[in-house]
mmCIF file of C-alpha atoms and ligand atoms in Angstrom:
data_model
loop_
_atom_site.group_PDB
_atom_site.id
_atom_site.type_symbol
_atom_site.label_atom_id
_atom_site.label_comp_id
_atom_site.label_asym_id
_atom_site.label_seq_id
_atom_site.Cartn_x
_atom_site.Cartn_y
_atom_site.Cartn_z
ATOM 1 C CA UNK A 1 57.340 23.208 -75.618
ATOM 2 C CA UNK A 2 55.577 26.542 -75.677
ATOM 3 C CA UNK A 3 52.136 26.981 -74.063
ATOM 4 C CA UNK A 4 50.184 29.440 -72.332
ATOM 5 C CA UNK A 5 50.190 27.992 -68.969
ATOM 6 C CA UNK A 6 47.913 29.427 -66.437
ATOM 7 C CA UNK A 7 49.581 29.677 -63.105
ATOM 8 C CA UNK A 8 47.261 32.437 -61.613
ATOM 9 C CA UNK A 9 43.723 33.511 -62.913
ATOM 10 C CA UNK A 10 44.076 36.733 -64.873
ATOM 11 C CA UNK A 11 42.789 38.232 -68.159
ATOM 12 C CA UNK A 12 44.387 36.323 -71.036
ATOM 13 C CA UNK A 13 46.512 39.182 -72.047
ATOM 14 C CA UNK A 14 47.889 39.308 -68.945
ATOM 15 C CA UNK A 15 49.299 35.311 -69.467
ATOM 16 C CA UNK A 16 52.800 35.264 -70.667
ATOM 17 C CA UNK A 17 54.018 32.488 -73.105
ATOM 18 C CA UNK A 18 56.087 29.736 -70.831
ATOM 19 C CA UNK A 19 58.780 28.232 -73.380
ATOM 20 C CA UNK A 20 59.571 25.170 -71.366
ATOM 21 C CA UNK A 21 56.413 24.279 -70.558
ATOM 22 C CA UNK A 22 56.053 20.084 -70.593
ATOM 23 C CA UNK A 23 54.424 18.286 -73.307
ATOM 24 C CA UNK A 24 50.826 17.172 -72.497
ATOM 25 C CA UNK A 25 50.705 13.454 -71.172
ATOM 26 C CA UNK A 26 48.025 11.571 -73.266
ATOM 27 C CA UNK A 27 45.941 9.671 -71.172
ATOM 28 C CA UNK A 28 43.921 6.199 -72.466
ATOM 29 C CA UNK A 29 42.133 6.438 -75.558
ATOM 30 C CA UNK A 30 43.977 10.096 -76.469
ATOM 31 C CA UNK A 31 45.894 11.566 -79.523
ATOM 32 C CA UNK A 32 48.857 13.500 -79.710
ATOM 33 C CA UNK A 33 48.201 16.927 -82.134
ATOM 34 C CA UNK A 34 51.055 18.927 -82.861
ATOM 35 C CA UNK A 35 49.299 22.411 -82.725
ATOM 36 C CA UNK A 36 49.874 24.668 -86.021
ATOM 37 C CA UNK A 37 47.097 27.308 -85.298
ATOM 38 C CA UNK A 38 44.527 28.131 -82.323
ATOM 39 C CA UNK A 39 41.777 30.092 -82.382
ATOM 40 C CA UNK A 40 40.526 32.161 -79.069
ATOM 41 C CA UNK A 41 37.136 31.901 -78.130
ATOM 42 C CA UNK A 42 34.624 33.683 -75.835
ATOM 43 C CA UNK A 43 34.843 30.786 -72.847
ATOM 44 C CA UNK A 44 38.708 30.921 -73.127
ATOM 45 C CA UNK A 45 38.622 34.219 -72.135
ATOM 46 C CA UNK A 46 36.338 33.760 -68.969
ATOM 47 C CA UNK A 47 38.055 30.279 -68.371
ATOM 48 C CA UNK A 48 41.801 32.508 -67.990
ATOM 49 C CA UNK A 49 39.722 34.862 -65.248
ATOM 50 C CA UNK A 50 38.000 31.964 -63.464
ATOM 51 C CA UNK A 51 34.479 33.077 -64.878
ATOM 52 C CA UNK A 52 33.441 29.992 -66.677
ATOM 53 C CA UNK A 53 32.130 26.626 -65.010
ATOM 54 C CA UNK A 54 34.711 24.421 -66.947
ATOM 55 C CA UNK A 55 37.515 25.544 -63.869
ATOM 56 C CA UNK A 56 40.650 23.382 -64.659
ATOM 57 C CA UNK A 57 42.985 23.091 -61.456
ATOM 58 C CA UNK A 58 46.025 25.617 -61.816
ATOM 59 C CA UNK A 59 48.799 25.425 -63.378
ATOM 60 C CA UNK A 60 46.574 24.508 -66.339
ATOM 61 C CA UNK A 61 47.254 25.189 -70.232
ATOM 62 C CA UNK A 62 44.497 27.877 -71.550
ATOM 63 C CA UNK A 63 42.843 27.432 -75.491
ATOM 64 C CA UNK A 64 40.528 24.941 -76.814
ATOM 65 C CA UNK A 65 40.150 25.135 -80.288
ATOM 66 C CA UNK A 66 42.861 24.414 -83.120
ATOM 67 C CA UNK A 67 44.056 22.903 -86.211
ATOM 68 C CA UNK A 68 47.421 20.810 -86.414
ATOM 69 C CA UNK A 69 49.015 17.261 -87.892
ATOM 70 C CA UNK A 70 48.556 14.179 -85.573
ATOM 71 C CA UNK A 71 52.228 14.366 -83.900
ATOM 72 C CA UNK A 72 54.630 11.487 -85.179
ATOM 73 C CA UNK A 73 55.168 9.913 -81.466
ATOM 74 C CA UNK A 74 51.794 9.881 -81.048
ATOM 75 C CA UNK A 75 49.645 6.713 -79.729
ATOM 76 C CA UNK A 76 46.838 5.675 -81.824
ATOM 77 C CA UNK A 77 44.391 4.181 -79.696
ATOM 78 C CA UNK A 78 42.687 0.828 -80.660
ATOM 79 C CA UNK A 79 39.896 1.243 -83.707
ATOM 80 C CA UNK A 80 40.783 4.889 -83.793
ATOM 81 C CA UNK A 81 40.564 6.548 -87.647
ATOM 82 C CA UNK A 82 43.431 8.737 -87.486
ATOM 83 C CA UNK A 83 47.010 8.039 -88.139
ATOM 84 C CA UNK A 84 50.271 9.862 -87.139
ATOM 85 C CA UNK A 85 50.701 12.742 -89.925
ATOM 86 C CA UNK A 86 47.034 13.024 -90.458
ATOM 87 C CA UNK A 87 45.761 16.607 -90.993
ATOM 88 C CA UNK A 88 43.181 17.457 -88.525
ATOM 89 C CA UNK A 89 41.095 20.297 -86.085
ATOM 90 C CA UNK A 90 38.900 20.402 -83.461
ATOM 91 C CA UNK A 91 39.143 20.927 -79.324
ATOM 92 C CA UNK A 92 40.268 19.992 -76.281
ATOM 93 C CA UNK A 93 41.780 21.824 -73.143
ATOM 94 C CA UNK A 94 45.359 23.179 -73.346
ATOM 95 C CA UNK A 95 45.456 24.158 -77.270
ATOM 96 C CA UNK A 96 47.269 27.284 -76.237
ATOM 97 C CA UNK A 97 50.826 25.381 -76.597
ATOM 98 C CA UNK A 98 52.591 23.353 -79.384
ATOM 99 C CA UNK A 99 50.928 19.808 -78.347
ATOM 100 C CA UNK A 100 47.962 19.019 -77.556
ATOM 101 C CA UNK A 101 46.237 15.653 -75.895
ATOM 102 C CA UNK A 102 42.488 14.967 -77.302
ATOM 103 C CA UNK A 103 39.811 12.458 -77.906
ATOM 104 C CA UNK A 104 39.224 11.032 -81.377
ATOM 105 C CA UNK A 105 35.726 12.024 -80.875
ATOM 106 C CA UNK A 106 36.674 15.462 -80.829
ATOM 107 C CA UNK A 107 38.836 15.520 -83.899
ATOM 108 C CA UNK A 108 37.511 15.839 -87.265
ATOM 109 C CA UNK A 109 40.011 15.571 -90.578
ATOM 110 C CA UNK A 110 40.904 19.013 -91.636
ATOM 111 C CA UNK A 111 39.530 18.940 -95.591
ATOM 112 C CA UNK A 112 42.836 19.757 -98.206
ATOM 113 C CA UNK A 113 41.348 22.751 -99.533
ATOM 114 C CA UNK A 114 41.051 24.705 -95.835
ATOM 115 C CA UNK A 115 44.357 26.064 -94.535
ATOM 116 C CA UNK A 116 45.348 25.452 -90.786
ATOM 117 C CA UNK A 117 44.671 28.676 -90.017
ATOM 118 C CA UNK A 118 40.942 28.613 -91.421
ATOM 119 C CA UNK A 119 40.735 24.955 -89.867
ATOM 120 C CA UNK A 120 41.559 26.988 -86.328
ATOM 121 C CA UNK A 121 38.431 28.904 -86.449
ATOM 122 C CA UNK A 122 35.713 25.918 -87.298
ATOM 123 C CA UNK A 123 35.137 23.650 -84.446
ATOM 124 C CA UNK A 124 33.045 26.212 -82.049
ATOM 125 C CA UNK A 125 31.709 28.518 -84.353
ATOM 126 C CA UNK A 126 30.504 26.962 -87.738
ATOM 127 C CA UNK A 127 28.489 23.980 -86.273
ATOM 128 C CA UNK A 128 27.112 26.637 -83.626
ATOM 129 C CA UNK A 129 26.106 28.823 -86.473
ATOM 130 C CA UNK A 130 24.902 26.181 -88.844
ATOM 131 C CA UNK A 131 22.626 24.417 -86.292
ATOM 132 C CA UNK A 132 21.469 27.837 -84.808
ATOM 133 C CA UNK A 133 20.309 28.789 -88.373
ATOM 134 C CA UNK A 134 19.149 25.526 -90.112
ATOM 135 C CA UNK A 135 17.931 23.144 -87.013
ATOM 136 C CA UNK A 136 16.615 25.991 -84.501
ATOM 137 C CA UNK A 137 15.353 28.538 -86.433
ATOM 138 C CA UNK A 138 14.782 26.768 -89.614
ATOM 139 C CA UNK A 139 15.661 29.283 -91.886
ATOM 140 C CA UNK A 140 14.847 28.996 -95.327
ATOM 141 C CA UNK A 141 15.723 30.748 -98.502
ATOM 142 C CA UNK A 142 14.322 34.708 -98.748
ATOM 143 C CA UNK A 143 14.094 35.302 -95.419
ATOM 144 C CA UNK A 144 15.247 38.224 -93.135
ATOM 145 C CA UNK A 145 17.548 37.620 -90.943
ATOM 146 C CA UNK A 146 19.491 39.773 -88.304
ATOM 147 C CA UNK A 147 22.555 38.600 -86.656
ATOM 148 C CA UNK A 148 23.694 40.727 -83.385
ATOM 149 C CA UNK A 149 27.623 40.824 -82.583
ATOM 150 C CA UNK A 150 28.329 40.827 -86.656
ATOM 151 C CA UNK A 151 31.620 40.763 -86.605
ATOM 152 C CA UNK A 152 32.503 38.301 -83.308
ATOM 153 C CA UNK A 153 33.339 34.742 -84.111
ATOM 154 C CA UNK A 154 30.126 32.916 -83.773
ATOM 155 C CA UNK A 155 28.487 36.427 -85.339
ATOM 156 C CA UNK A 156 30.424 36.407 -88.310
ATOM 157 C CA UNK A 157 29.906 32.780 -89.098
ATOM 158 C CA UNK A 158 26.106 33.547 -89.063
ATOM 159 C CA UNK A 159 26.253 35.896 -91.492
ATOM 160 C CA UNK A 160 28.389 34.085 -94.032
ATOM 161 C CA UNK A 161 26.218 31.093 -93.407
ATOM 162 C CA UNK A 162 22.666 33.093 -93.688
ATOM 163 C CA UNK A 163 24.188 34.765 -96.886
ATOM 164 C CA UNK A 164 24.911 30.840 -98.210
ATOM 165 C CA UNK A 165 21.817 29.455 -97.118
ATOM 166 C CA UNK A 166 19.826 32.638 -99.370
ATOM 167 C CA UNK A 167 18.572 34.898 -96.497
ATOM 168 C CA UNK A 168 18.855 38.364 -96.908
ATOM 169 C CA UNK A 169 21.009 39.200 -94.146
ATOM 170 C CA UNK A 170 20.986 42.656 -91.971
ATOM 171 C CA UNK A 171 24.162 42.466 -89.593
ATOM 172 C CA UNK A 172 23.884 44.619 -86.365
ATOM 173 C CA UNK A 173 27.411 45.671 -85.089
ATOM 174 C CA UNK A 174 29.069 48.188 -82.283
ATOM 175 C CA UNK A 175 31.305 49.923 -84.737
ATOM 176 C CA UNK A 176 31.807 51.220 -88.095
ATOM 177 C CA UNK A 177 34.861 48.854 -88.217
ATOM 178 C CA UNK A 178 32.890 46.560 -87.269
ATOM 179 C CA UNK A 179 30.139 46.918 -89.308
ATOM 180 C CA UNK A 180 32.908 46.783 -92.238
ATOM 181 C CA UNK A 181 33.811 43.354 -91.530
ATOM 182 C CA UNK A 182 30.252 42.183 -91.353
ATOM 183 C CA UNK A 183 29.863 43.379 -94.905
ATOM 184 C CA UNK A 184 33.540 42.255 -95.669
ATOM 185 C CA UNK A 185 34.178 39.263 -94.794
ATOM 186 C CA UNK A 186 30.475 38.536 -93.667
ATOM 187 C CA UNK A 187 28.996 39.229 -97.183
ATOM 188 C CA UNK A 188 25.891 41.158 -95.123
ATOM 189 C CA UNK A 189 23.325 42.709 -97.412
ATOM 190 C CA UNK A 190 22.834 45.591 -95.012
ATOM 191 C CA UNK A 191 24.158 47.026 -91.349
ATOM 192 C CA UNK A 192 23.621 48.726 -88.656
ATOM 193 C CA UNK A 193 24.795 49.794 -85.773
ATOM 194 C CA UNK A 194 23.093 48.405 -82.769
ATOM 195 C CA UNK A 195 24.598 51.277 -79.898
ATOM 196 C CA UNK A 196 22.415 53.833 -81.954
ATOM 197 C CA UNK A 197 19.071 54.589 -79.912
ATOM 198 C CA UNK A 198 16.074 53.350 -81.894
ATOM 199 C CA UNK A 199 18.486 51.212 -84.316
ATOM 200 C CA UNK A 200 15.151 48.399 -84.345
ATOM 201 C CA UNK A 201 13.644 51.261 -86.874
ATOM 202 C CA UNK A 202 16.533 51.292 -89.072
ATOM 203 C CA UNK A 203 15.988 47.628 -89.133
ATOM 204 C CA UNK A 204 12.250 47.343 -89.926
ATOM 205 C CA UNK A 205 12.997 50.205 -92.465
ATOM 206 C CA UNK A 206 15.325 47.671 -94.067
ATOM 207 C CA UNK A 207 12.344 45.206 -93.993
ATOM 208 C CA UNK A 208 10.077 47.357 -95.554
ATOM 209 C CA UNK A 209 8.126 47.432 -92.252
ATOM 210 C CA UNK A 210 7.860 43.856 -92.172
ATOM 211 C CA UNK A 211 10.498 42.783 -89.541
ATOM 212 C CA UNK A 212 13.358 40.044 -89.939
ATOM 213 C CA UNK A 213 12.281 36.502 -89.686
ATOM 214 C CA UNK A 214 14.975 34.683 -87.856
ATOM 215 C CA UNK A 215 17.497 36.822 -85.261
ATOM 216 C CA UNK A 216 20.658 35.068 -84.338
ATOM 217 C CA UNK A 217 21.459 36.772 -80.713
ATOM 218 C CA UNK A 218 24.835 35.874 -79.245
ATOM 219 C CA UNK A 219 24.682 39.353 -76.742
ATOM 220 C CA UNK A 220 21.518 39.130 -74.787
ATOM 221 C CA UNK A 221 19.589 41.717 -77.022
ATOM 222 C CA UNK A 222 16.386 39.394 -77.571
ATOM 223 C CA UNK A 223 14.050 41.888 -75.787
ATOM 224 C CA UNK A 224 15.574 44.569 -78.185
ATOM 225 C CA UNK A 225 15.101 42.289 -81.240
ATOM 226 C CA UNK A 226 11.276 42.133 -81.008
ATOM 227 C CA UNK A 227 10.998 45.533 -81.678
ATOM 228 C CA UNK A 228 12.203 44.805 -85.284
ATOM 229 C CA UNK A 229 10.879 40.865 -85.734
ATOM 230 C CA UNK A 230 8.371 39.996 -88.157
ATOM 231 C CA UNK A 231 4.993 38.114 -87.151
ATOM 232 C CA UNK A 232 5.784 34.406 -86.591
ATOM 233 C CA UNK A 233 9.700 35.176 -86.442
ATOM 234 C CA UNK A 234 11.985 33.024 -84.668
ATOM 235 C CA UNK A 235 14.204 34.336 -82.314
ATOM 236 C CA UNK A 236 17.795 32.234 -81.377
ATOM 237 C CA UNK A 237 19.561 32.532 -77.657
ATOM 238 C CA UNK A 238 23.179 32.013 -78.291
ATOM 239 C CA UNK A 239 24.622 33.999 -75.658
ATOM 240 C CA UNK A 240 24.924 36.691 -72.960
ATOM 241 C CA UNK A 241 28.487 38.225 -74.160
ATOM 242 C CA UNK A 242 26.407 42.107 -73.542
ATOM 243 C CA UNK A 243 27.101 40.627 -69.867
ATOM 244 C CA UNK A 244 23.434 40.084 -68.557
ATOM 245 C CA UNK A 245 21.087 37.410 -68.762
ATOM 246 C CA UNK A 246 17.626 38.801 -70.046
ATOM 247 C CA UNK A 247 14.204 38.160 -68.845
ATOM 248 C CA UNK A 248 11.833 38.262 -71.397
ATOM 249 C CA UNK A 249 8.697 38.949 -70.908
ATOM 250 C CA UNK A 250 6.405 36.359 -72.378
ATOM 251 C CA UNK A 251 3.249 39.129 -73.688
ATOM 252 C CA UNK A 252 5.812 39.989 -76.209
ATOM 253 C CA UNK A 253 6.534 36.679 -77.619
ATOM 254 C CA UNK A 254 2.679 36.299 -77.626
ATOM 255 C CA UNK A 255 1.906 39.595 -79.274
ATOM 256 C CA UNK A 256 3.601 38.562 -82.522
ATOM 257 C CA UNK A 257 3.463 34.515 -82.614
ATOM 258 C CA UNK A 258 7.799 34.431 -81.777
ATOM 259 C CA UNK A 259 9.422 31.260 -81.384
ATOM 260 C CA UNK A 260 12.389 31.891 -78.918
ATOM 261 C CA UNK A 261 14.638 29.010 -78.979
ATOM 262 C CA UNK A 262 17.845 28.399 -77.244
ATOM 263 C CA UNK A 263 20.922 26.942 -78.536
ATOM 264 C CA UNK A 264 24.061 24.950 -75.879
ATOM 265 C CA UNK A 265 26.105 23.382 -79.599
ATOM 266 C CA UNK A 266 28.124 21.499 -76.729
ATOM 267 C CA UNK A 267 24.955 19.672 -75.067
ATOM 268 C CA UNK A 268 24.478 17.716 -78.450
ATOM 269 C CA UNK A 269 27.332 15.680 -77.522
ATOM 270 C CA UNK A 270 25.599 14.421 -74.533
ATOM 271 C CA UNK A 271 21.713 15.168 -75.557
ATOM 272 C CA UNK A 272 22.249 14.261 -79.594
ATOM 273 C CA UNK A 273 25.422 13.244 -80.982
ATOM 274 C CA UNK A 274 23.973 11.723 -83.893
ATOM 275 C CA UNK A 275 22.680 15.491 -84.590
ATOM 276 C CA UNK A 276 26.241 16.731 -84.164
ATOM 277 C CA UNK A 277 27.600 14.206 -87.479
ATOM 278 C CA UNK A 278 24.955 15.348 -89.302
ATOM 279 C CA UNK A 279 25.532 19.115 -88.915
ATOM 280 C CA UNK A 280 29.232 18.142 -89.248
ATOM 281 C CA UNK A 281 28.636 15.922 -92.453
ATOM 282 C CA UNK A 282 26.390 19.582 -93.873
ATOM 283 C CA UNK A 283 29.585 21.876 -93.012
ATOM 284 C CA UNK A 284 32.135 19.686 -94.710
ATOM 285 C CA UNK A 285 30.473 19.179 -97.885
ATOM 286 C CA UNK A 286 29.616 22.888 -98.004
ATOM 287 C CA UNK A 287 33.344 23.546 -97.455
ATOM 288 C CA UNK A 288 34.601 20.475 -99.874
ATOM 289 C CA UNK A 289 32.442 22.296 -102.586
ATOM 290 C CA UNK A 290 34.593 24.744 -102.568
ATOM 291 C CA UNK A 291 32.173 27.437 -101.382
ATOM 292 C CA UNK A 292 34.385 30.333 -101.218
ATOM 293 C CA UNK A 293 35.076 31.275 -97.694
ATOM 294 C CA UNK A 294 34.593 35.051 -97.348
ATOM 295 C CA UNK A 295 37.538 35.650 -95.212
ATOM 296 C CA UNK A 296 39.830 34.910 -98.722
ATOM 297 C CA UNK A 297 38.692 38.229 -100.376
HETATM 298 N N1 LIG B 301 25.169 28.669 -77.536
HETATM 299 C C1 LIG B 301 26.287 28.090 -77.898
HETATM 300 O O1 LIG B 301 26.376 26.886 -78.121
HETATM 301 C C2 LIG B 301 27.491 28.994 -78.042
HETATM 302 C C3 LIG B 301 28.628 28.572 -78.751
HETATM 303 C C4 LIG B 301 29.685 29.469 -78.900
HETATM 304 C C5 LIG B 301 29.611 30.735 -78.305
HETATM 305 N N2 LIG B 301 28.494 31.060 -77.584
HETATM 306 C C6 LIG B 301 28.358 32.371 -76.938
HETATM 307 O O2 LIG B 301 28.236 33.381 -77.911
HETATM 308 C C7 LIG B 301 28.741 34.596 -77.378
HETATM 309 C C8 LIG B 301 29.731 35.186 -78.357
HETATM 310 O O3 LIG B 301 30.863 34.327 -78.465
HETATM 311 P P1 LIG B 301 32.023 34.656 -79.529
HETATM 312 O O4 LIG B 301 33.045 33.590 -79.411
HETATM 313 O O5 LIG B 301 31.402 34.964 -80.824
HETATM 314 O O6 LIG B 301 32.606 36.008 -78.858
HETATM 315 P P2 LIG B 301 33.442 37.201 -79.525
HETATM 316 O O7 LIG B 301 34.109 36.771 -80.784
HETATM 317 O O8 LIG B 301 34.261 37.769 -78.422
HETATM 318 O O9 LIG B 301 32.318 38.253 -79.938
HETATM 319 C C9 LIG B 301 31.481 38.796 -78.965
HETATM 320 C C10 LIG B 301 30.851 40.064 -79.524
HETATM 321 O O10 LIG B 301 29.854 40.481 -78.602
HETATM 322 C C11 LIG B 301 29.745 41.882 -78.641
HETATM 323 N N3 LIG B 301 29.657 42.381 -77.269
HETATM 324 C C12 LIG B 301 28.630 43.122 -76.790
HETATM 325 N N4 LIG B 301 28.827 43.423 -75.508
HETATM 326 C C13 LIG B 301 30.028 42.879 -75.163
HETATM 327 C C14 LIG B 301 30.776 42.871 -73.955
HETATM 328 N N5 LIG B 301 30.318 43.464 -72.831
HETATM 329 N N6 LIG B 301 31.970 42.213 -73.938
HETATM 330 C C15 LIG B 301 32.422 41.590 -75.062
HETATM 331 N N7 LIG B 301 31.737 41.569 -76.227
HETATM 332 C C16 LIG B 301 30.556 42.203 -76.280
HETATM 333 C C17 LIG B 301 30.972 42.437 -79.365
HETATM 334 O O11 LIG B 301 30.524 42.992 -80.597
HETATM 335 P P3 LIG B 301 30.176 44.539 -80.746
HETATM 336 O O12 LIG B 301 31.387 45.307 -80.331
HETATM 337 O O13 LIG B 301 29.857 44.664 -82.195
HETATM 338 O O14 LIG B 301 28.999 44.787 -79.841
HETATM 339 C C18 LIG B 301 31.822 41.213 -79.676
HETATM 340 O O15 LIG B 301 32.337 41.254 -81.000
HETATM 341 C C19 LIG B 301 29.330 34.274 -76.022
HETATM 342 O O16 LIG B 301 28.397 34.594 -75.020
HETATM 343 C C20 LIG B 301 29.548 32.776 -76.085
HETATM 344 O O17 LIG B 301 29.526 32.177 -74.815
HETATM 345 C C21 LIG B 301 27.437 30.229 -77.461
#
């Protein structure tokens, strides 16, 4: 089968396709997906270049997330929901080739209307998004909110999910192309662009001086962010893809009543699975609803 097998640890780009690579061995209590469409994600990158603490031994296959059809020789472990043929997405390690071995648990049944391709791009992002929004910043209809790294995958997914949920969404971006898909296929009321010197004023202008009331930071741009936050707003850590992990200082956060919460979407399995179905159960129904997806304009 073909699968991006990682021999040596080197920027993904850098990983040629091997064509006779051998299909996955399911261990006890595993499916067999056959693979349709992957999507790449931030750790996938750092996991290729030996940055990321999930460090599979080499040779290993690279890519985690995916959508695909449960493969027709494929066990079906004992009370498990899915049967061969089933149409399904989710993650597990080696998704990067045209079989993958997962846990049930990690599967979810890929809804009719949602193509494989969309199905690819759900698992990480949406319920990252969704609970970074709704459960840790409690965002609620009317509100401001500003979403750093627009038009990256977890980015983008806040803004169409803000712009669902009612907020009035500003979407801070690196590029004018970027910006463009933030407004695109992110729906975002306003942008700006975030490498501009004093882009916070641009933002409170936006505001009308008041300041945004949730941020969604997946860079490491909180200090930046309270420049432009409203009294009482609620500030999300989702990442450090800028490259450095900020230390905020803690006068700030008291100056203006902020909440800074952090967000791990992966943790839940361990810390609050039941939290995980629930955000899952929200998702689905949004997307069985028929909520347009923006990335079909
Ligand atoms: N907390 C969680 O549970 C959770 C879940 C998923 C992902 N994450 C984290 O969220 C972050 C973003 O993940 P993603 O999958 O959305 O990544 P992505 O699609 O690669 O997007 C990252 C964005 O960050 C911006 N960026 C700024 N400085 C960068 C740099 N030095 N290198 C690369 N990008 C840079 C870029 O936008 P501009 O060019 O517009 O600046 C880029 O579009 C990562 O740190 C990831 O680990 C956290």
């Amino acid at each position: 089968m073909r699968a991006v097998v990682v021999k040596e640890l080197a920027h993904h780009t850098k990983i040629p396709i091997t064509k006779d690579a051998p299909e996955p061995q399911t261990s006890e209590n595993q499916l067999l997906v056959d693979v349709y469409s992957t999507g790449l994600n931030f750790f996938d990158i750092l996991q290729a270049q030996g940055k990321h603490q999930s460090r599979p031994q080499l040779p290993f296959v690279l890519g985690t997330e995916f959508a695909g059809r449960i493969s027709r020789n494929s066990p079906i472990p004992k009370g498990c929901k899915f049967n061969r043929g089933d149409r399904v997405f989710g993650a597990g390690q080696g998704a990067f080739a045209d079989k993958v071995a997962v846990y049930p648990e990690q599967l979810l049944p890929l809804p009719d209307i949602l193509t494989y391709d969309e199905g690819a791009g759900l698992y990480v992002t949406w319920p990252t998004s969704y609970e970074g929004l709704v459960g840790r910043a409690n965002m609620k209809p009317g509100e401001w909110v500003l979403v750093t790294a627009a038009a990256g995958g977890v980015g983008i997914v806040a803004v169409q999910l803000a712009k669902l949920l009612g907020g009035k969404v500003i979407a801070a971006a690196g590029s004018n192309e970027k910006m463009e898909v933030a407004k695109r296929f992110g729906g975002a009321d306003f942008v700006v662009d975030y490498t501009k010197p004093g882009w916070q004023k641009e933002v409170s202008k936006i505001t009308g001086g008041k300041g945004v009331d949730v941020v969604y930071d997946p860079v490491g741009l909180i200090q930046d962010t309270f420049k432009c936050i409203a009294w009482k707003g609620r500030a999300v850590v989702v990442g450090f893809a800028g490259g450095d992990i900020e230390k905020v200082p803690t006068n700030l956060i008291l100056l203006k009543n902020i909440s800074v919460v952090g967000l791990h979407w992966g943790a839940y399995r361990i810390h609050e699975p039941g939290q995980m179905d629930t955000v899952w159960h929200d998702i689905l129904e949004l997307l069985k609803s028929g909520y347009p997806m923006p990335c079909r304009h």
